[in-house]
Coordinates of C-alpha atoms in Angstrom, one line a residue:
M1 CA 49.4 20.7 9.6
S2 CA 51.6 18.4 7.6
Q3 CA 50.8 14.7 7.5
A4 CA 53.4 12.0 7.8
P5 CA 53.7 9.8 4.7
N6 CA 51.8 6.5 4.8
A7 CA 54.2 3.8 5.9
V8 CA 52.1 1.0 4.6
G9 CA 53.2 -0.1 1.1
S10 CA 50.9 -1.0 -1.8
T11 CA 51.6 -4.7 -1.2
A12 CA 50.3 -4.4 2.3
L13 CA 47.2 -2.5 1.2
D14 CA 46.4 -5.2 -1.3
A15 CA 46.4 -7.7 1.5
L16 CA 43.8 -5.8 3.5
P17 CA 40.4 -7.6 3.9
Y18 CA 38.2 -5.6 1.6
V19 CA 37.0 -6.1 -1.9
P20 CA 38.3 -3.5 -4.4
Y21 CA 35.8 -1.9 -6.8
Q22 CA 36.3 -2.6 -10.5
A23 CA 34.3 -1.4 -13.5
Y24 CA 32.0 -4.1 -14.9
N25 CA 33.5 -6.0 -17.7
G26 CA 31.2 -9.0 -18.1
T27 CA 29.5 -10.0 -21.3
I28 CA 27.2 -12.9 -20.4
P29 CA 23.6 -12.2 -19.3
A30 CA 24.2 -13.4 -15.7
G31 CA 27.1 -11.0 -15.4
G32 CA 29.8 -13.6 -14.9
D33 CA 30.6 -17.0 -13.5
S34 CA 30.7 -17.0 -9.7
L35 CA 32.8 -20.1 -9.7
T36 CA 35.7 -18.5 -11.5
Q37 CA 35.1 -14.8 -10.8
N38 CA 34.4 -12.6 -7.8
L39 CA 31.2 -10.9 -8.9
N40 CA 31.3 -8.6 -5.9
V41 CA 34.1 -6.4 -7.2
F42 CA 31.8 -4.6 -9.6
Y43 CA 29.7 -3.0 -6.9
E44 CA 30.3 -0.9 -3.8
S45 CA 29.3 -2.8 -0.6
G46 CA 27.8 0.4 0.8
D47 CA 25.4 0.7 -2.2
I48 CA 24.3 -2.9 -1.7
A49 CA 23.9 -2.5 2.0
W50 CA 21.7 0.6 1.6
M51 CA 19.6 -1.0 -1.1
L52 CA 19.0 -4.1 1.1
T53 CA 17.9 -1.8 3.9
S54 CA 15.6 0.1 1.6
T55 CA 14.1 -3.1 0.4
A56 CA 13.2 -4.0 4.0
L57 CA 11.8 -0.5 4.6
V58 CA 9.5 -0.8 1.6
L59 CA 8.3 -4.2 2.9
L60 CA 7.5 -2.6 6.2
M61 CA 5.1 -0.2 4.4
I62 CA 2.9 -3.0 3.3
P63 CA 1.5 -4.0 6.8
G64 CA 1.4 -0.3 7.3
V65 CA -1.1 0.0 4.5
G66 CA -3.1 -2.9 6.1
F67 CA -3.2 -1.2 9.5
F68 CA -4.1 2.1 8.0
Y69 CA -7.0 0.7 6.0
S70 CA -8.1 -1.6 8.8
G71 CA -8.4 1.4 11.3
L72 CA -10.5 3.4 8.8
A73 CA -13.0 0.5 8.2
R74 CA -15.6 -1.0 10.5
R75 CA -14.7 -3.6 13.1
K76 CA -16.4 -6.5 11.4
S77 CA -14.1 -6.2 8.3
A78 CA -10.9 -5.0 10.0
L79 CA -8.9 -8.2 9.7
S80 CA -9.7 -8.8 6.1
L81 CA -8.0 -5.6 5.0
I82 CA -4.8 -6.5 6.9
W83 CA -5.1 -10.0 5.3
L84 CA -5.4 -8.6 1.8
S85 CA -2.3 -6.4 2.3
V86 CA 0.0 -9.2 3.4
M87 CA -1.5 -11.6 0.8
A88 CA -0.7 -8.9 -1.8
T89 CA 2.9 -9.3 -0.8
A90 CA 2.9 -13.0 -1.3
V91 CA 1.0 -13.1 -4.6
T92 CA 2.9 -10.2 -6.2
T93 CA 6.2 -11.5 -5.1
F94 CA 5.5 -14.8 -6.9
Q95 CA 4.2 -13.0 -9.9
W96 CA 7.3 -10.8 -9.9
F97 CA 9.6 -13.8 -9.8
F98 CA 7.6 -15.7 -12.4
W99 CA 7.5 -13.1 -15.1
G100 CA 6.7 -9.6 -13.6
Y101 CA 10.3 -8.5 -13.4
S102 CA 11.0 -9.6 -16.9
L103 CA 8.0 -7.8 -18.2
A104 CA 9.0 -4.5 -16.5
F105 CA 12.8 -4.4 -16.5
S106 CA 14.0 -6.8 -19.1
H107 CA 17.2 -5.6 -20.9
K108 CA 15.4 -6.4 -24.2
A109 CA 12.2 -4.4 -23.4
G110 CA 10.3 -2.4 -26.0
P111 CA 8.5 1.0 -25.5
F112 CA 5.5 -0.6 -23.7
I113 CA 6.5 -4.0 -22.2
G114 CA 9.5 -6.1 -21.5
A115 CA 10.5 -9.4 -23.0
L116 CA 10.4 -12.8 -21.3
D117 CA 14.2 -13.4 -21.2
N118 CA 14.2 -13.2 -17.4
V119 CA 11.3 -15.5 -16.6
G120 CA 11.8 -17.2 -13.2
F121 CA 14.7 -14.8 -12.6
M122 CA 16.6 -16.6 -15.3
N123 CA 20.0 -14.9 -15.7
V124 CA 19.1 -12.3 -13.0
L125 CA 22.3 -12.1 -11.1
A126 CA 25.3 -9.8 -11.4
Q127 CA 24.8 -7.9 -14.6
P128 CA 24.3 -4.1 -13.9
S129 CA 20.5 -3.4 -13.7
V130 CA 18.6 -1.3 -16.2
G131 CA 17.8 1.0 -13.3
S132 CA 21.4 1.8 -12.4
S133 CA 24.8 0.5 -13.1
R134 CA 25.6 0.9 -9.4
I135 CA 23.6 -2.2 -8.4
P136 CA 23.2 -5.7 -10.0
D137 CA 20.1 -7.1 -11.6
L138 CA 19.3 -9.3 -8.6
M139 CA 19.4 -6.4 -6.1
F140 CA 17.2 -4.2 -8.4
A141 CA 14.8 -7.1 -8.8
I142 CA 14.1 -7.7 -5.2
Y143 CA 13.8 -3.9 -4.5
Q144 CA 11.4 -3.2 -7.3
G145 CA 9.4 -6.3 -6.3
M146 CA 8.5 -4.5 -3.1
F147 CA 7.2 -1.6 -5.2
A148 CA 4.9 -3.9 -7.1
A149 CA 3.6 -5.5 -3.9
I150 CA 2.7 -2.3 -2.2
T151 CA 1.0 -0.9 -5.3
V152 CA -1.3 -4.0 -5.3
A153 CA -1.9 -3.6 -1.6
L154 CA -2.9 0.0 -2.1
A155 CA -5.3 -0.8 -4.9
V156 CA -7.2 -3.8 -3.3
G157 CA -8.3 -1.7 -0.3
A158 CA -11.2 -0.8 -2.6
V159 CA -12.8 -4.1 -1.7
A160 CA -13.4 -2.9 1.8
E161 CA -16.4 -4.4 3.6
R162 CA -18.1 -5.9 0.6
G163 CA -15.6 -7.6 -1.8
R164 CA -14.9 -11.3 -1.6
M165 CA -11.3 -12.3 -1.1
F166 CA -10.5 -15.2 -3.5
P167 CA -11.5 -13.3 -6.7
C168 CA -9.4 -10.4 -5.3
V169 CA -6.4 -12.7 -5.0
V170 CA -6.9 -13.8 -8.6
F171 CA -7.2 -10.1 -9.6
M172 CA -3.9 -9.3 -7.9
F173 CA -1.9 -11.6 -10.2
I174 CA -3.7 -10.5 -13.4
W175 CA -3.6 -6.8 -12.5
T176 CA 0.1 -6.8 -11.7
T177 CA 0.8 -8.5 -15.0
V178 CA -1.3 -6.4 -17.4
V179 CA -1.4 -3.0 -15.6
Y180 CA 1.5 -2.5 -13.2
D181 CA 4.3 -4.2 -15.2
P182 CA 3.6 -2.2 -18.5
I183 CA 3.4 1.1 -16.6
A184 CA 6.6 0.4 -14.7
C185 CA 8.3 -0.5 -18.0
W186 CA 7.4 2.6 -19.9
T187 CA 8.2 4.8 -16.9
W188 CA 11.4 3.4 -15.5
N189 CA 12.9 1.2 -18.2
P190 CA 15.3 3.1 -20.4
S191 CA 13.5 1.6 -23.4
G192 CA 10.1 2.9 -22.2
W193 CA 8.3 5.6 -24.1
V194 CA 7.8 7.9 -21.1
F195 CA 11.4 7.5 -20.1
K196 CA 12.5 8.4 -23.7
L197 CA 10.0 11.3 -23.8
G198 CA 11.6 12.9 -20.8
G199 CA 9.0 12.2 -18.1
L200 CA 10.4 12.5 -14.6
D201 CA 9.2 10.0 -12.0
F202 CA 11.7 9.3 -9.3
A203 CA 9.9 6.8 -7.1
G204 CA 6.4 6.0 -8.5
G205 CA 4.0 8.8 -9.0
T206 CA 2.4 7.1 -12.0
P207 CA 3.3 3.3 -11.6
V208 CA 2.4 3.2 -7.9
H209 CA 0.0 5.9 -6.9
I210 CA -1.9 7.0 -10.0
S211 CA -2.3 3.4 -11.1
S212 CA -3.5 2.2 -7.7
G213 CA -5.8 5.1 -7.3
A214 CA -7.4 4.6 -10.7
A215 CA -7.7 0.8 -10.0
A216 CA -9.4 1.4 -6.7
L217 CA -11.9 3.8 -8.3
S218 CA -12.7 1.2 -11.0
Y219 CA -13.0 -1.6 -8.4
S220 CA -15.4 0.6 -6.4
Y221 CA -17.6 1.1 -9.4
V222 CA -17.7 -2.5 -10.4
L223 CA -18.4 -3.8 -6.9
G224 CA -21.1 -1.2 -6.3
K225 CA -22.0 0.7 -3.2
R226 CA -22.1 -0.9 0.2
Q227 CA -25.4 -1.7 1.9
G228 CA -26.8 1.5 3.4
H229 CA -24.6 3.8 1.4
G230 CA -25.9 7.3 1.6
T231 CA -27.8 6.7 4.8
Q232 CA -26.9 6.9 8.5
A233 CA -26.0 3.2 8.4
L234 CA -22.6 4.2 7.0
N235 CA -22.2 7.4 8.9
Y236 CA -19.6 5.8 11.2
R237 CA -16.3 7.0 12.6
P238 CA -13.1 4.9 11.9
H239 CA -13.3 2.1 14.3
N240 CA -9.6 2.1 15.5
V241 CA -7.7 5.4 15.3
T242 CA -4.7 3.7 17.0
H243 CA -4.4 1.3 14.0
I244 CA -4.5 4.4 11.7
V245 CA -1.6 6.0 13.6
I246 CA 0.4 2.7 13.6
G247 CA -0.1 2.3 9.9
T248 CA 0.9 5.9 9.3
V249 CA 4.1 5.4 11.3
F250 CA 5.0 2.2 9.4
L251 CA 4.4 4.0 6.1
W252 CA 6.3 7.1 7.1
V253 CA 9.4 5.2 8.2
G254 CA 9.2 2.9 5.2
W255 CA 8.9 5.8 2.8
F256 CA 12.5 6.6 3.4
G257 CA 13.4 3.4 1.7
F258 CA 10.8 4.0 -0.9
N259 CA 12.0 7.4 -2.0
A260 CA 15.6 7.7 -0.8
G261 CA 16.2 4.1 -1.9
S262 CA 15.2 5.1 -5.4
A263 CA 18.5 6.8 -5.8
L264 CA 19.7 3.2 -6.2
S265 CA 22.9 3.8 -4.4
A266 CA 24.2 5.5 -1.2
N267 CA 24.8 9.1 -2.3
M268 CA 23.9 12.7 -1.8
R269 CA 20.8 12.4 -4.0
A270 CA 19.5 9.7 -1.6
V271 CA 20.1 12.1 1.3
M272 CA 18.1 14.9 -0.4
A273 CA 15.3 12.5 -1.3
A274 CA 15.1 11.6 2.4
V275 CA 15.0 15.3 3.4
V276 CA 12.2 16.3 1.1
T277 CA 10.2 13.1 1.9
N278 CA 10.1 13.9 5.6
L279 CA 9.5 17.6 5.2
A280 CA 6.6 17.1 2.7
A281 CA 5.0 14.5 5.1
C282 CA 5.2 16.9 8.1
V283 CA 3.7 19.9 6.1
G284 CA 1.0 17.7 4.6
G285 CA -0.1 16.5 8.0
I286 CA -0.3 20.0 9.4
T287 CA -2.1 21.4 6.4
W288 CA -4.8 18.7 6.4
C289 CA -5.3 19.1 10.1
L290 CA -5.8 22.9 9.7
V291 CA -8.3 22.3 6.8
D292 CA -10.3 20.0 9.0
Y293 CA -10.2 22.3 12.0
R294 CA -11.9 25.1 10.1
L295 CA -15.0 22.8 9.7
E296 CA -15.2 21.0 13.1
G297 CA -12.9 22.9 15.5
K298 CA -11.2 19.6 16.3
W299 CA -7.5 18.6 15.9
S300 CA -8.3 15.4 14.1
T301 CA -5.7 12.6 14.5
V302 CA -7.2 10.8 11.4
G303 CA -6.9 14.1 9.5
F304 CA -3.2 14.5 10.5
C305 CA -2.4 10.9 9.4
S306 CA -4.3 11.4 6.1
G307 CA -2.3 14.6 5.4
V308 CA 1.0 12.8 6.1
I309 CA 0.1 10.2 3.6
A310 CA -1.0 12.8 1.1
G311 CA 2.3 14.7 1.5
L312 CA 4.3 11.5 1.1
V313 CA 2.4 10.5 -2.1
A314 CA 2.9 13.9 -3.7
I315 CA 6.6 14.1 -3.0
T316 CA 7.2 10.5 -4.3
P317 CA 7.8 11.3 -8.1
A318 CA 9.8 14.5 -7.2
S319 CA 11.9 13.3 -4.3
G320 CA 15.1 12.9 -6.3
Y321 CA 14.6 16.0 -8.5
V322 CA 13.6 18.9 -6.3
P323 CA 15.3 21.1 -3.7
A324 CA 14.4 21.0 0.0
W325 CA 12.4 24.2 0.2
S326 CA 10.0 23.0 -2.5
A327 CA 8.9 20.1 -0.2
V328 CA 6.9 22.7 1.7
V329 CA 4.9 23.5 -1.4
F330 CA 4.3 19.9 -2.1
G331 CA 3.0 19.3 1.5
V332 CA 0.6 22.3 1.4
V333 CA -0.8 21.6 -2.1
A334 CA -1.2 17.9 -1.4
G335 CA -2.8 18.5 2.0
I336 CA -5.4 20.9 0.6
G337 CA -5.9 19.1 -2.8
C338 CA -6.3 15.6 -1.4
N339 CA -8.5 16.8 1.4
F340 CA -11.0 18.4 -1.0
A341 CA -10.6 15.5 -3.4
T342 CA -12.3 13.2 -0.8
Q343 CA -15.6 14.9 -1.8
L344 CA -15.2 13.9 -5.4
K345 CA -16.5 10.4 -4.7
Y346 CA -20.0 11.9 -4.0
W347 CA -20.0 13.8 -7.2
M348 CA -18.7 10.7 -9.1
K349 CA -21.2 8.5 -7.3
A350 CA -18.5 6.0 -6.2
D351 CA -18.3 4.3 -2.9
D352 CA -14.5 4.6 -2.4
A353 CA -14.7 3.6 1.2
L354 CA -11.1 4.4 2.1
D355 CA -10.5 7.4 -0.2
I356 CA -7.8 5.6 -2.1
F357 CA -8.6 7.6 -5.3
A358 CA -8.5 10.9 -3.5
V359 CA -5.2 10.4 -1.7
H360 CA -3.2 8.3 -4.1
G361 CA -4.8 9.0 -7.5
I362 CA -5.2 12.8 -7.0
G363 CA -2.1 13.0 -4.8
G364 CA 0.0 11.3 -7.5
I365 CA -1.2 13.7 -10.2
I366 CA -0.4 16.7 -7.9
G367 CA 3.1 15.3 -7.3
N368 CA 3.7 14.6 -11.0
L369 CA 2.7 18.1 -12.1
L370 CA 4.7 19.8 -9.3
T371 CA 7.7 17.8 -10.3
G372 CA 7.5 19.4 -13.7
V373 CA 7.6 22.8 -12.0
F374 CA 10.3 22.3 -9.3
A375 CA 12.7 19.7 -10.9
A376 CA 16.2 21.0 -10.9
D377 CA 19.2 19.7 -12.8
Y378 CA 21.6 20.3 -9.9
I379 CA 19.5 18.1 -7.6
A380 CA 19.4 15.2 -10.0
H381 CA 23.1 15.4 -10.5
L382 CA 23.8 14.9 -6.8
D383 CA 24.4 11.3 -7.5
G384 CA 27.3 12.2 -9.8
Y385 CA 25.9 10.9 -13.1
T386 CA 22.2 11.8 -13.7
V387 CA 21.6 14.6 -16.2
I388 CA 18.2 16.1 -16.8
T389 CA 16.9 19.3 -18.4
G390 CA 14.9 20.0 -15.3
G391 CA 11.5 21.7 -15.0
W392 CA 10.4 25.3 -14.7
L393 CA 13.2 26.0 -12.3
N394 CA 15.5 25.4 -15.3
H395 CA 13.1 27.3 -17.7
N396 CA 12.2 24.0 -19.3
W397 CA 8.5 24.9 -19.8
I398 CA 7.6 21.8 -21.7
Q399 CA 8.3 19.5 -18.7
V400 CA 4.9 20.1 -17.2
A401 CA 3.2 18.9 -20.4
Y402 CA 5.3 15.7 -20.3
Q403 CA 4.3 15.2 -16.7
L404 CA 0.6 15.7 -17.6
C405 CA 0.8 13.3 -20.5
D406 CA 2.4 10.7 -18.2
S407 CA -0.3 11.2 -15.5
V408 CA -3.3 11.1 -17.8
T409 CA -2.0 8.1 -19.8
G410 CA -1.2 6.1 -16.7
F411 CA -4.6 6.9 -15.1
V412 CA -6.7 6.1 -18.1
Y413 CA -4.8 2.9 -18.9
S414 CA -5.1 1.6 -15.3
F415 CA -8.8 2.5 -15.0
V416 CA -9.8 1.0 -18.3
V417 CA -7.8 -2.2 -18.1
T418 CA -8.8 -2.7 -14.4
T419 CA -12.5 -2.4 -15.4
I420 CA -12.0 -4.9 -18.2
I421 CA -10.3 -7.4 -15.8
L422 CA -13.1 -7.1 -13.2
L423 CA -15.9 -7.4 -15.8
C424 CA -14.3 -10.5 -17.2
L425 CA -14.0 -12.0 -13.7
S426 CA -17.6 -11.1 -13.1
A427 CA -18.7 -12.8 -16.3
I428 CA -16.7 -15.9 -15.6
S429 CA -18.3 -16.1 -12.1
R430 CA -21.6 -17.1 -13.7
V431 CA -19.9 -20.4 -14.6
V432 CA -17.3 -20.4 -11.7
P433 CA -19.2 -19.0 -8.6
A434 CA -15.9 -18.9 -6.6
L435 CA -15.0 -15.8 -8.7
R436 CA -18.0 -13.8 -7.6
L437 CA -16.6 -10.4 -6.8
R438 CA -19.0 -9.2 -4.2
A439 CA -20.3 -10.7 -1.0
S440 CA -24.1 -11.2 -0.7
K441 CA -26.2 -8.8 1.4
E442 CA -26.3 -11.3 4.3
E443 CA -22.6 -11.9 4.1
E444 CA -21.9 -8.2 4.0
E445 CA -24.1 -7.7 7.1
L446 CA -22.2 -10.3 9.0
G447 CA -18.9 -9.0 8.0
I448 CA -16.1 -10.1 5.7
D449 CA -13.9 -11.2 8.6
D450 CA -16.4 -13.8 9.7
I451 CA -17.6 -14.9 6.3
E452 CA -14.3 -15.1 4.5
I453 CA -11.7 -15.6 7.2
G454 CA -13.5 -17.0 10.2
E455 CA -11.3 -15.0 12.5
F456 CA -11.4 -11.5 14.0
A457 CA -9.1 -8.6 14.5
Y458 CA -10.1 -8.5 18.2
D459 CA -11.2 -10.8 21.0
F460 CA -14.8 -12.1 20.9
V461 CA -16.0 -9.7 23.6
E462 CA -14.9 -6.8 21.5
T463 CA -17.0 -8.2 18.6
V464 CA -20.2 -8.1 20.5
R465 CA -19.8 -5.0 22.6
D466 CA -21.8 -2.8 20.3
M467 CA -24.8 -5.1 20.4
K468 CA -27.9 -4.4 22.5
P469 CA -27.6 -6.5 25.7
L470 CA -30.3 -9.2 26.0
Q471 CA -31.6 -10.9 29.2
P472 CA -31.0 -14.6 29.5
D473 CA -34.6 -15.5 28.8
E474 CA -34.5 -13.3 25.7
I475 CA -31.5 -15.1 24.4
Y476 CA -33.1 -18.5 24.7
E477 CA -36.3 -17.3 23.1
H478 CA -34.5 -16.4 19.8
D479 CA -32.6 -18.6 17.5
A480 CA -28.9 -18.2 18.0
D481 CA -28.3 -17.0 14.4
E482 CA -30.9 -14.3 14.9
V483 CA -29.2 -13.0 18.0
S484 CA -26.0 -12.1 16.2
L485 CA -26.0 -9.9 13.1
R486 CA -22.2 -9.9 13.2
S487 CA -20.7 -13.3 13.5
H488 CA -21.2 -17.0 13.3
S489 CA -18.8 -17.2 16.2
H490 CA -21.3 -15.4 18.4
A491 CA -24.0 -17.7 17.2
T492 CA -21.9 -20.7 18.0
M493 CA -21.2 -19.5 21.5
M494 CA -24.9 -18.8 22.1
A495 CA -25.8 -22.4 21.0
Q496 CA -23.1 -23.8 23.3
E497 CA -24.3 -21.6 26.1
K498 CA -27.8 -22.9 25.7
S499 CA -26.5 -26.5 25.8
M500 CA -24.5 -25.7 29.0
H501 CA -27.6 -24.2 30.6
T502 CA -29.7 -27.2 29.8
S503 CA -27.1 -29.5 31.4
G504 CA -26.7 -27.3 34.4
G505 CA -23.2 -26.2 33.6
S506 CA -21.7 -22.8 33.0
Y507 CA -19.9 -21.2 30.0
P508 CA -16.9 -19.0 30.9
L509 CA -16.5 -15.7 29.2
R510 CA -13.3 -13.7 29.1
S511 CA -13.4 -10.5 31.2
L512 CA -12.3 -7.2 29.8
S513 CA -10.4 -6.5 33.0
R514 CA -7.5 -8.6 34.2
E515 CA -8.4 -7.8 37.8
R516 CA -11.8 -9.5 37.6
E517 CA -12.6 -13.2 37.7
P518 CA -13.8 -14.6 34.4
L519 CA -17.4 -13.9 33.7
S520 CA -19.6 -17.0 33.7
Y521 CA -23.2 -17.6 32.7
E522 CA -25.2 -19.4 35.4
P523 CA -28.7 -20.7 35.2
H524 CA -30.0 -17.7 37.1
G525 CA -28.1 -15.0 35.3
F526 CA -24.7 -13.4 34.9
Q527 CA -22.5 -13.3 37.9
H528 CA -20.8 -10.0 37.1
G529 CA -22.7 -8.3 34.3
T530 CA -24.2 -8.7 30.9
V531 CA -22.5 -9.0 27.5
G532 CA -22.8 -5.7 25.8
Q533 CA -22.2 -3.6 28.9
A534 CA -18.5 -3.7 28.5
S535 CA -16.9 -0.2 28.2

């Protein structure tokens, strides 16, 4: 069917309300002068829009990490893990602005670390980024800042139930500077030694997952085992499976921005990255579930969620390099490999409470090695400009060796330097007690939420529901602090109740049911029941 010629002339087209795309022609570090130039003409608005969306998606993953970790832990330390995740965002974002971005992605970087020419985001504006000429420095900086933040959030889960929070916050800033930034530089900066070697890491197999897994293992060793480790005292189920599911969903959704966004523009390569990300997650969840079923005959929700995360971790370094069908292999191998890796902590005598090393450390290594097998040149070139020699699919047999080198180097560097940081903080804590890494035995027994935050993830009634109910006379015969092994808040309430009883008053307690009247404690006993009988 023939098409009528366009009646609109070129003059009319030029007057339409859109910004024409032009090749970058700037020479100054900032990319141009916004007062005299339109700096938007160098970039496609669709690419900018997609990258802003991806940035928000990666940010969504960080509370997802918090909810996932919180659900796996015990109730008395649930809030602290969410707190650490969101605090990691704040601390790392400042560090990234201060000098982190410059150390990782400076245009003047060396093979191992960047220069300081972009301290405080100085001259970070419209110049094409080192990651891709499709987006400016400023866009690349905020996007990569989210990667740094989630890496720290993943690593600090190792403090679960026994680590103090202030020294952990100090650790966040130092670790990002001396561990994450150098690894990100040598992996993704065109000047980095792994990049020049030919290592393939699309979205963070080594900088994000292997480094955080190694750091978590180191932190677990330095902190030592939790009280009761190896006994029935720690033989508990995750306290809130709903939190685990919510965290998994946040991570699953956000991972589209994490992997597909790493194409750094809106193109077919980003689409393929999204496809393999989702497929690997699904297969990983199914695989882990089946592996667990063979042992217990139960379709574990926690197992499914763990498998989804394992699949997502493994596909991360490969997502922009491998064909869709290979994602099935990634999911199966990660689901099985990470599941069995959860047993390594017993052999290694490490109390990795949340299995960060097993899922992220081992999962990242699996993903890196499989990338060397399944990387294909025609997938990488879906963006129109990336050229690679590929992996075994392209008969490039040496690629697996490059991937192994990258994995081992990243793991060893992160583990060793993390250990040095923690031992230094521990030594300094002899002079500055505020930097003491671990809570005392009594503080650990009460719970990190109460000791470090003074708030709880749940209502007070939920805090005491697992306690043995005591009769009113028994409560008054004991000191209030001895009644509660979990919280000062409970002790405070008991003291207030005793005061109320002495004065003939009553102390209202919140009911678990909206249909009931508030519980109150009367001089002759409870009106409706006893604390601890809630179901």
